[in-house]
XYZ file of C-alpha atoms in Angstrom:
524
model
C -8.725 -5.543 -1.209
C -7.149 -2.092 -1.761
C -8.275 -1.935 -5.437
C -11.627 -3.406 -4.539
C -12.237 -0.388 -2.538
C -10.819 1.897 -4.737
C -13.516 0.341 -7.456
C -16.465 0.522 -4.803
C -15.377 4.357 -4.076
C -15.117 5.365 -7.483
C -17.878 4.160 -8.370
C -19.817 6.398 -5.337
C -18.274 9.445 -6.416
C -19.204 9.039 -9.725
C -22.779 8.841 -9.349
C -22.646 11.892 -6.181
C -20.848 13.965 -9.194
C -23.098 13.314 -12.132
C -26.148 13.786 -9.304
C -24.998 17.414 -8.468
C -24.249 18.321 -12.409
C -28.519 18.299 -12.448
C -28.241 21.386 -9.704
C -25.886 23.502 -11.142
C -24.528 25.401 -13.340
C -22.118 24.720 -15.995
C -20.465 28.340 -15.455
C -20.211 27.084 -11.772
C -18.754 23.570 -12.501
C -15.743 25.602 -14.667
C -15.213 27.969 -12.183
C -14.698 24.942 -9.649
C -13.080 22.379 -11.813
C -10.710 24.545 -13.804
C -10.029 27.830 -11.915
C -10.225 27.026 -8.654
C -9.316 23.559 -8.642
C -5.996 25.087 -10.826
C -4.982 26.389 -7.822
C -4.978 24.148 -5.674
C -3.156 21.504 -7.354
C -0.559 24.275 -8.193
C -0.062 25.180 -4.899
C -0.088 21.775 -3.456
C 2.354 20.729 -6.441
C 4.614 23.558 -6.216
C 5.398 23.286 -2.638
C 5.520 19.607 -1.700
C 6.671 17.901 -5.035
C 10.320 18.502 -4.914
C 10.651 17.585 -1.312
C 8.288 14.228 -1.685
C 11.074 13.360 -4.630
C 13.995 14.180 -2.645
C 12.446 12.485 0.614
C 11.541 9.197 -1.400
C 14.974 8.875 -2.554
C 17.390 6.095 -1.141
C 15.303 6.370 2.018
C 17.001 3.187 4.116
C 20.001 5.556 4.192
C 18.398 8.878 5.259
C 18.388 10.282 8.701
C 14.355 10.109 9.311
C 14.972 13.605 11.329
C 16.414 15.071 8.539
C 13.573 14.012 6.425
C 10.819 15.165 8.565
C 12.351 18.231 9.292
C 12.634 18.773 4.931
C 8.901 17.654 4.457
C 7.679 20.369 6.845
C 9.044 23.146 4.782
C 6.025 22.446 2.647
C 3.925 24.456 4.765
C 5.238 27.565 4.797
C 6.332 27.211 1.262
C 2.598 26.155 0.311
C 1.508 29.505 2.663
C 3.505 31.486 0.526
C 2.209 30.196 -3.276
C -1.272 30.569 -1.500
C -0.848 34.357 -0.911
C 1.116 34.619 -4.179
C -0.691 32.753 -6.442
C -4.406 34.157 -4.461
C -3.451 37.651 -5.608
C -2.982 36.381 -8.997
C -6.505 34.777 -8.971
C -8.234 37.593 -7.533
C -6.465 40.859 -9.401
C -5.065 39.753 -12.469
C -6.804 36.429 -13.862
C -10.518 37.699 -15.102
C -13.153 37.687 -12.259
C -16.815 36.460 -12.803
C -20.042 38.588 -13.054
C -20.945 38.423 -9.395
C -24.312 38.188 -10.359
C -23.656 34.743 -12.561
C -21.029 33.393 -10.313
C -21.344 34.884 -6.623
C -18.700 34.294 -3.915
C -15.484 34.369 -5.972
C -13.218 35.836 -3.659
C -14.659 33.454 -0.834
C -13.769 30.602 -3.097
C -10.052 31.671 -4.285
C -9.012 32.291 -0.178
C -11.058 28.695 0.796
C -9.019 26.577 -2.119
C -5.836 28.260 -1.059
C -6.742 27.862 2.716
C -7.398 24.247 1.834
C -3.966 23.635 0.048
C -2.200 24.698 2.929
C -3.959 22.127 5.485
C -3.363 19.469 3.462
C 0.181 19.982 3.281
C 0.363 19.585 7.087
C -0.669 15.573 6.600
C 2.791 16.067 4.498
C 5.878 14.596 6.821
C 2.792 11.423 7.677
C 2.378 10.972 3.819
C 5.912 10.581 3.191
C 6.639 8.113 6.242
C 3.293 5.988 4.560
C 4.370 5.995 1.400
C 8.295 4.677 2.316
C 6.881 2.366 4.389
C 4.459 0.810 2.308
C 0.843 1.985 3.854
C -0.917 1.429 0.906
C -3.984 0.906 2.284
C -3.988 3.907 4.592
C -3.496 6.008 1.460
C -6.653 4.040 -0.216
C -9.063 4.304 2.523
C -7.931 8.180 3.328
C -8.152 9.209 0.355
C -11.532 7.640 -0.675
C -13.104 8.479 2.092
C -12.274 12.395 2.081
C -13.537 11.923 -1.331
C -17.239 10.571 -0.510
C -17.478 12.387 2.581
C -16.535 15.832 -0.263
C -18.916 14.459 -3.022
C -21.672 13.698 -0.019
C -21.717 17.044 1.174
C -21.353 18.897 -1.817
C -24.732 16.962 -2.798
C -26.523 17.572 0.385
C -25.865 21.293 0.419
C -26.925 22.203 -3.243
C -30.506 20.426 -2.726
C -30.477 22.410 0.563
C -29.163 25.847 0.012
C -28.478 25.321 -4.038
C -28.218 29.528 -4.187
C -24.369 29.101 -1.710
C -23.067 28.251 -4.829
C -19.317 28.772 -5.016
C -19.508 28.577 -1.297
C -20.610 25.285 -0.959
C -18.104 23.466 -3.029
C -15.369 25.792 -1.287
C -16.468 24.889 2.137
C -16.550 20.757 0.632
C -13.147 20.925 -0.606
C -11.885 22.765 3.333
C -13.685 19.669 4.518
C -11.771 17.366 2.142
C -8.481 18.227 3.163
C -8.773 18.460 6.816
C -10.713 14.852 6.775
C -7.687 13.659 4.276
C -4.907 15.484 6.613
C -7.103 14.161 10.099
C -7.000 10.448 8.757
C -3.144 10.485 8.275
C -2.675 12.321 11.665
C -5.060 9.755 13.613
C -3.744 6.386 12.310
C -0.059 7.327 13.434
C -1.236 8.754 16.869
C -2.526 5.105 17.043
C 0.297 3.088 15.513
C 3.195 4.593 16.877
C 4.419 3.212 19.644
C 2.364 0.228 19.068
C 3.521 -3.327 19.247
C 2.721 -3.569 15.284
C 5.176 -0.508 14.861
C 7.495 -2.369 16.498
C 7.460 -5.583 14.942
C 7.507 -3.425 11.817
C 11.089 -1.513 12.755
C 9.160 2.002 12.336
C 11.921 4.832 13.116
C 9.833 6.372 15.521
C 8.818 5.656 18.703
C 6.338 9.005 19.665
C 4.357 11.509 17.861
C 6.437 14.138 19.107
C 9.086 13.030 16.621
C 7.354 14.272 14.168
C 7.888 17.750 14.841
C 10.357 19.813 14.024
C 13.197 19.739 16.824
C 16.555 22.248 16.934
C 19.313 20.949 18.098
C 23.223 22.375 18.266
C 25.106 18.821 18.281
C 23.602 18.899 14.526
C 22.060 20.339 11.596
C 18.403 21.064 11.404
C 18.335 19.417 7.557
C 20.336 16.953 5.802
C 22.012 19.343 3.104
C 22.437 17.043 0.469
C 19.145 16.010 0.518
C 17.814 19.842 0.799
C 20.230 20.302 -2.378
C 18.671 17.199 -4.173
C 15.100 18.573 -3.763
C 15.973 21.917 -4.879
C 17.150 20.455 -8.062
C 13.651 18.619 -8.331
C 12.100 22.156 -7.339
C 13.214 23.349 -10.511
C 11.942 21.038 -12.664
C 8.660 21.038 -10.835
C 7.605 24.710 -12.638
C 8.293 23.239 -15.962
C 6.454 19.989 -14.687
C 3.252 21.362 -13.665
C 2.680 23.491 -16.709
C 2.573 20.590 -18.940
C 0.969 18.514 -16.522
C -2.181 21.418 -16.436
C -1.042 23.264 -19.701
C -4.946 22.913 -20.686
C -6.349 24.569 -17.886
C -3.682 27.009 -17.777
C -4.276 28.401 -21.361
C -8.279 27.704 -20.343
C -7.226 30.409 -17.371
C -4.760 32.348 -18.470
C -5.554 33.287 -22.099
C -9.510 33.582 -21.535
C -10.252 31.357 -24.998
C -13.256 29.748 -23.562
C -15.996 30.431 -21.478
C -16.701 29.557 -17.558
C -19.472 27.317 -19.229
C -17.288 26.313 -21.662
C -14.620 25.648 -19.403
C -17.106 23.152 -17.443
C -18.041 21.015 -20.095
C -14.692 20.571 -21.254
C -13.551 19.447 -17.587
C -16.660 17.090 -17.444
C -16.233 15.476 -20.574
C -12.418 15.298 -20.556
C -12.802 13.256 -17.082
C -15.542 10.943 -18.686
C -13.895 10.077 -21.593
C -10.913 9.575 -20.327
C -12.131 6.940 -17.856
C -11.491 3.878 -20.528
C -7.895 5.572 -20.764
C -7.663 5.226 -16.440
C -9.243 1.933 -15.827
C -8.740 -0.301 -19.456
C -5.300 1.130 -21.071
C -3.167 2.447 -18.128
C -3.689 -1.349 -16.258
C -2.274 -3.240 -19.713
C 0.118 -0.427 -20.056
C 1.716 -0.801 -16.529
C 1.396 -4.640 -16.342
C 3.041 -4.877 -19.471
C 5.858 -2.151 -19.404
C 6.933 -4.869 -16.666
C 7.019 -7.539 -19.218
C 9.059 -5.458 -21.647
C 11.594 -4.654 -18.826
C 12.016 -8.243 -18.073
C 12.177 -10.033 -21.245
C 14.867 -7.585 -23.096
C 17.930 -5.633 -21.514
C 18.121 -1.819 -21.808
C 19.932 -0.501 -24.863
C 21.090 -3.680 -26.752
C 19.700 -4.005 -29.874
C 17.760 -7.331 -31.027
C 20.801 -9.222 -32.699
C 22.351 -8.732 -29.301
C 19.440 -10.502 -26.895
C 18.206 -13.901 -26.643
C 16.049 -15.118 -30.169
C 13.270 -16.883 -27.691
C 12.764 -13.884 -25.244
C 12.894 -11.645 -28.763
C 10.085 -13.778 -30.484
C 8.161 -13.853 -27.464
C 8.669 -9.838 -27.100
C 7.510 -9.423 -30.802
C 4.940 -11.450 -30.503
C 3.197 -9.821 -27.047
C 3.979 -6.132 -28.950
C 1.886 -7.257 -32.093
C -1.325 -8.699 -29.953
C -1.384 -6.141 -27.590
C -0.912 -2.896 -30.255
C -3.874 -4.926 -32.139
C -5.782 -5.624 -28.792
C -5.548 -1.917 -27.819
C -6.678 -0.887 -31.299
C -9.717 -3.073 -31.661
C -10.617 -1.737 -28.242
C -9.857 2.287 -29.742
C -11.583 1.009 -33.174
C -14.590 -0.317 -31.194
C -15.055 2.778 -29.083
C -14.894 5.281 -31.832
C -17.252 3.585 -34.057
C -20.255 3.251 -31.420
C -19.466 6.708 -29.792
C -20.565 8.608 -32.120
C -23.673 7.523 -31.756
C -24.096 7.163 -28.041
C -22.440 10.219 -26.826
C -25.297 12.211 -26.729
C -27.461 9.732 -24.645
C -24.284 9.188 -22.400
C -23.651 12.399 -21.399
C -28.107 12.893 -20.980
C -27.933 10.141 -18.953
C -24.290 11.151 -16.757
C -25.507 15.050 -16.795
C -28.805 15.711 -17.772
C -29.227 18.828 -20.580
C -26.331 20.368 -18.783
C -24.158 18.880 -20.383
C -26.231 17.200 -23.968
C -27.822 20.155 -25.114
C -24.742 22.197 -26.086
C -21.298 21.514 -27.342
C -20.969 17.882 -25.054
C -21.687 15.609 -27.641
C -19.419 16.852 -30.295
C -16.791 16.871 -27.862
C -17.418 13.654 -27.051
C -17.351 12.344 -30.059
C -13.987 13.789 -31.085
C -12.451 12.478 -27.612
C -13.074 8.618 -29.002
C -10.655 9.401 -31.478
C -7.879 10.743 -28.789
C -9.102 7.695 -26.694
C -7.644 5.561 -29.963
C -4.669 7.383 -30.503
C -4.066 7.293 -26.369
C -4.367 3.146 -26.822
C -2.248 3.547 -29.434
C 0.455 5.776 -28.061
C -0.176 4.015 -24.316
C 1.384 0.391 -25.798
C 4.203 1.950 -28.405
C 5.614 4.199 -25.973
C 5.704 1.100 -23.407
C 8.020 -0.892 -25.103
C 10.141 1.936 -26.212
C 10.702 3.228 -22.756
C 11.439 -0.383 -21.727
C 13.700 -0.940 -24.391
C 15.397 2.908 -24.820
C 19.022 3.200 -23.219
C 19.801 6.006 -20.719
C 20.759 8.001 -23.554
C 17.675 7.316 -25.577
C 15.206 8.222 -22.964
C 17.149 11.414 -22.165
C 17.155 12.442 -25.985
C 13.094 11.567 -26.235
C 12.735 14.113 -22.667
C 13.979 16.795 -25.098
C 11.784 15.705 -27.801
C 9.007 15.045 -25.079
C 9.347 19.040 -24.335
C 9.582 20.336 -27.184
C 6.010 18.441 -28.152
C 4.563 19.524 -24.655
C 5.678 23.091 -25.623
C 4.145 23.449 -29.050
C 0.800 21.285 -27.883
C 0.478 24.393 -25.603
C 1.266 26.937 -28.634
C -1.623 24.751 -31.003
C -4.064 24.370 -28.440
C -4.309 28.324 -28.315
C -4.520 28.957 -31.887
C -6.828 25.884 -32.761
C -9.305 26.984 -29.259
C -9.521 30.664 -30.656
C -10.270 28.857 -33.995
C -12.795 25.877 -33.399
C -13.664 26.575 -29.739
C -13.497 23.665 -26.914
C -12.779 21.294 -30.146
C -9.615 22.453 -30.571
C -8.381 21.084 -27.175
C -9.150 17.299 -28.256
C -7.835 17.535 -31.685
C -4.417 19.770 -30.577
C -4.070 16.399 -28.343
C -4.562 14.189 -31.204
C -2.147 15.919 -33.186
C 0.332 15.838 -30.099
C -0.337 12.045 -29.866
C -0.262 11.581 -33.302
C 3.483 12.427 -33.688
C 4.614 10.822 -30.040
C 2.993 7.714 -31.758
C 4.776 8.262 -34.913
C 7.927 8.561 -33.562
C 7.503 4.993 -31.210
C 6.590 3.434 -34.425
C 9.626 4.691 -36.067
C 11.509 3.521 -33.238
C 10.118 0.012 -33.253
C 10.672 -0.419 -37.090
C 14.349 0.807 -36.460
C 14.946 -1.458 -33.597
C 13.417 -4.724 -35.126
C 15.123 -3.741 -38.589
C 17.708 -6.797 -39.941
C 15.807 -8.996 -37.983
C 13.261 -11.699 -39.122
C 10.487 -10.317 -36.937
C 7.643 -7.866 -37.927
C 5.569 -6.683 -35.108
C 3.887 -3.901 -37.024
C 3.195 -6.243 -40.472
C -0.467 -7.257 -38.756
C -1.635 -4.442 -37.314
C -4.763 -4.109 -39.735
C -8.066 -5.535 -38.556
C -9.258 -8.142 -40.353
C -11.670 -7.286 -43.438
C -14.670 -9.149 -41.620
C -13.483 -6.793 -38.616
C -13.631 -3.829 -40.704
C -16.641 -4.441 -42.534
C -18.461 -5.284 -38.524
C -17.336 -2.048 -37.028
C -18.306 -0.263 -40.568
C -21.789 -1.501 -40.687
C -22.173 -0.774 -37.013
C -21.434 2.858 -36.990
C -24.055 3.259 -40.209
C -26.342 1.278 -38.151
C -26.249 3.023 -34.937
C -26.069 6.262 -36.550
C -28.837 5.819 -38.218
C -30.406 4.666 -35.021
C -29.534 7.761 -33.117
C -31.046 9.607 -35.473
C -34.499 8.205 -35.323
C -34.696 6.758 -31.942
C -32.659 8.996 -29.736
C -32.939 10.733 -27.503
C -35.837 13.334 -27.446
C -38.479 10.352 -27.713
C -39.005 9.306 -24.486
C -37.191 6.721 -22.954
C -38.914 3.215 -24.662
C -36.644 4.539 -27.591
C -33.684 5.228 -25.837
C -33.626 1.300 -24.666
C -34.818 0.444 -28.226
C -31.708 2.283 -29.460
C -29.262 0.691 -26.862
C -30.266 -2.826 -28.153
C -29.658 -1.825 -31.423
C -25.857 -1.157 -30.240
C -26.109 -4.219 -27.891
C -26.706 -6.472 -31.025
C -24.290 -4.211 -33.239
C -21.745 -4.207 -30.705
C -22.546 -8.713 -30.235
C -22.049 -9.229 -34.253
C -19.012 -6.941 -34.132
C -16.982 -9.064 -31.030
C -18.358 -12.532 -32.808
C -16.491 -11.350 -36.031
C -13.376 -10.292 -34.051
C -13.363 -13.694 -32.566
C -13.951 -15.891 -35.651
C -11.493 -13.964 -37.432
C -8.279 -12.750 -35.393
C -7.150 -15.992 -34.200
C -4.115 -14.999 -32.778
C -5.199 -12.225 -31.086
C -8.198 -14.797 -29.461
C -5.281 -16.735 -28.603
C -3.536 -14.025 -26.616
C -6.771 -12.913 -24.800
C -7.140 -16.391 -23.941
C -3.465 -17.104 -22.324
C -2.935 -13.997 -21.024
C -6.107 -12.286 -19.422
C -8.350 -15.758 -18.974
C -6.570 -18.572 -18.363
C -6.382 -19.704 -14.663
C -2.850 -21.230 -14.856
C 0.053 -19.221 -13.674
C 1.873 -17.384 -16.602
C 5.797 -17.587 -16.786
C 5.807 -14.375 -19.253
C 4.180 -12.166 -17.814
């Protein structure tokens, strides 16, 4: 039910955001999706990471005062990176032409006001997440997030000239709805007979407030030391996590406009990544875990749960691959019309398509890397995983040092293909892995990784065809072309899945057992 509504609500805010692209501008969108949004998330992320970590950890031992009393040192933390990192935004990091993008300043205080109410929600979040309200999170969450996208929508066909202001006062709105919904469910549940039955530590809302007392300490001081340590790592964290829109802010290499067509098409082509590979990835990183124990090497494991092992690996790298193979063959030619359709001219008539046509190659190498890097992290011992962290870092850090160089070079192109590089050696080095760990052993997971010749030939013909299709049908011809040229990839697409099919057996087999059949699986 939980996912179901996640689906339905994704699905709204999808079509609220592509409906607002058609109002605004693209120097607006960057400003909001890069810049401001930057700091929020760095604010939110610097002050309440560390302490979700530490309060997460071994919580059936923890003194729930303790704990609450840790989480609310968020908001005064979060106050201060607001007024720090606000002054950054507004006097050092370059400010817009007033008369392109009004209300700047407005916008910088709002994002940073709206950091620091959600961090109140913090001490509820943390008691909902150890105790397992998943579907509080869900339906809080999603619902901020239409009631944001709804507004945002209303007020630019309304007063489109706010600007800035209206997607500052949107986001205000979205935090104090997400922070209200937390608030309101526990001033109903505690206390309750259902919080009861459920053993919930507290028995009134007034224990979640910070109380002094003499008889003992105000925080638990091993757990305060713990998220310290995790505060640490949380700098280094967040600049990899947002290194692009960091060097985007920071180092001025693109434009505002620039900026927002990046954002837009990063988020829409990376939506097969979120809803196809990450799924297969999780589900299967499970499997892994199960069938083979940590750090023994194949001799050392049991031959059935090894075939098996080998066997899943091979289908689901070639699976994952077909997918990647399929998508960048038939993107090329229907970027353009996807991101007309998604964004209007906004985001088709300028450097959009190109970038979305590069992205289907870092959405094959992510399908790619998504699977290898499964099975090695499921496989690694303690010692191996700590070793690729170092290795991990040291490809984060020179991703950031490429991505500069190849942006001042080839523009908002250089982003995508400084990530394919990066993911080009991470995948490299799982391969090398899983050559080294199945060596002196009779199985070969990587010996059938090429698509069949009939496969080949199928996705070959079908870029050509398309191509050629999007050349003379698409897409300043009205739309009786457009739908012309879609069948043409409908039928393309139909001859292409019928050859994959009649000719990878196996992998049909695989499809078949694992993802159709009705009967319960003992693998996986």
């Amino acid at each position: 039910m939980s996912l179901f509504i996640q689906v339905v609500f994704r699905i709204l805010t999808f079509a609220l955001n592509a409906f607002t692209l058609r109002y605004v501008s693209k120097e607006v969108i960057g400003i909001v999706n890069v810049r401001l949004t930057l700091l929020y998330t760095t604010i939110v992320f610097l002050a309440r990471e560390a302490f979700r970590k530490a309060c997460l950890s071994h919580s059936a031992q923890q003194s729930w005062r303790h704990t609450i009393h840790l989480t609310w040192l968020a908001v005064p933390l979060g106050i201060c990176w607001s007024l720090v990192l606000g002054w950054i935004w507004l006097n050092i990091l370059e400010v817009p032409d007033p008369a392109v993008i009004p209300h700047y300043g407005p916008g910088v205080l709002a994002f940073g006001f709206s950091a620091v109410i959600e961090l109140i929600a913090e001490p509820f979040w943390v008691l909902a997440q150890a105790h397992l309200f998943v579907r509080l999170k869900v339906i809080a969450e999603s619902l901020a997030v239409i009631v944001r996208c709804s507004v945002t929508v209303i007020l630019v066909l309304i007063w489109p000239h706010w600007g800035l202001l209206i997607f500052s006062f949107a986001q205000v709105l979205y935090t104090s709805l997400l922070s209200l919904c937390y608030i309101l469910y526990f001033a109903k549940f505690v206390g309750s007979q259902e919080a009861e039955k459920k053993s919930f530590p507290l028995h009134s809302m007034m224990e979640f407030s910070p109380r002094y007392s003499l008889s003992q300490d105000f925080l638990d001081w091993k757990q305060a030391w713990l998220a310290w340590s995790f505060f640490k790592q949380s700098f280094l964290k967040q600049i990899l996590t947002e290194g692009e829109r960091y060097v985007m802010t920071f180092l001025n290499v693109l434009s505002f406009g620039d900026q927002g067509v990046y954002d837009i098409v990063n988020n829409l082509g990376s939506l097969v990544a979120r809803f196809i590979f990450l799924p297969l990835e999780e589900s299967f990183y499970v499997y892994f875990s199960k069938v083979m124990e940590r750090g023994k090497n194949v001799k050392s494991q049991r031959k059935e749960e090894m075939s098996a092992a080998s066997e899943v690996l091979e289908s689901l790298l070639k699976l994952v691959t077909l997918i990647g193979l399929v998508i960048l063959a038939f993107g090329y030619a229907y970027s353009h019309l996807a991101l007309d359709i998604y964004g209007g001219s906004l985001l088709s008539a300028g450097s959009g398509p190109v970038l979305l046509r590069v992205y289907c190659l870092y959405v094959l190498l992510l399908a790619i890397n998504g699977v290898t890097e499964c099975f090695t992290f499921a496989s690694m011992s303690k010692e191996e995983v700590d070793r690729f962290n170092y290795i991990m870092l040291g490809l984060s850090l020179s991703f950031l040092c490429l991505s500069y160089y190849m942006t001042t070079w080839l523009g908002s192109v250089g982003f995508i293909l400084a990530n394919c590089f990066n993911m080009g050696l991470r995948i490299a080095h799982s391969l090398h892995y899983i050559w080294k760990y199945y060596r002196g052993s009779p199985y070969r997971p990587l010996s059938e990784l090429t698509p069949s010749p009939a496969v080949i030939c199928a996705l070959a013909v079908s870029a050509a065809v398309t191509g050629y299709s999007e050349v003379t049908l698409c897409c300043d011809m009205g739309w009786p072309s457009r739908l012309v040229h879609v069948l043409v990839g409908a039928l393309c697409l139909s001859v292409t899945l019928a050859a994959i099919v009649l000719s990878e057996e196996k992998l049909t087999h695989f499809i078949r057992s694992h993802f159709l059949s009705k009967k319960p699986k003992k693998k996986v």
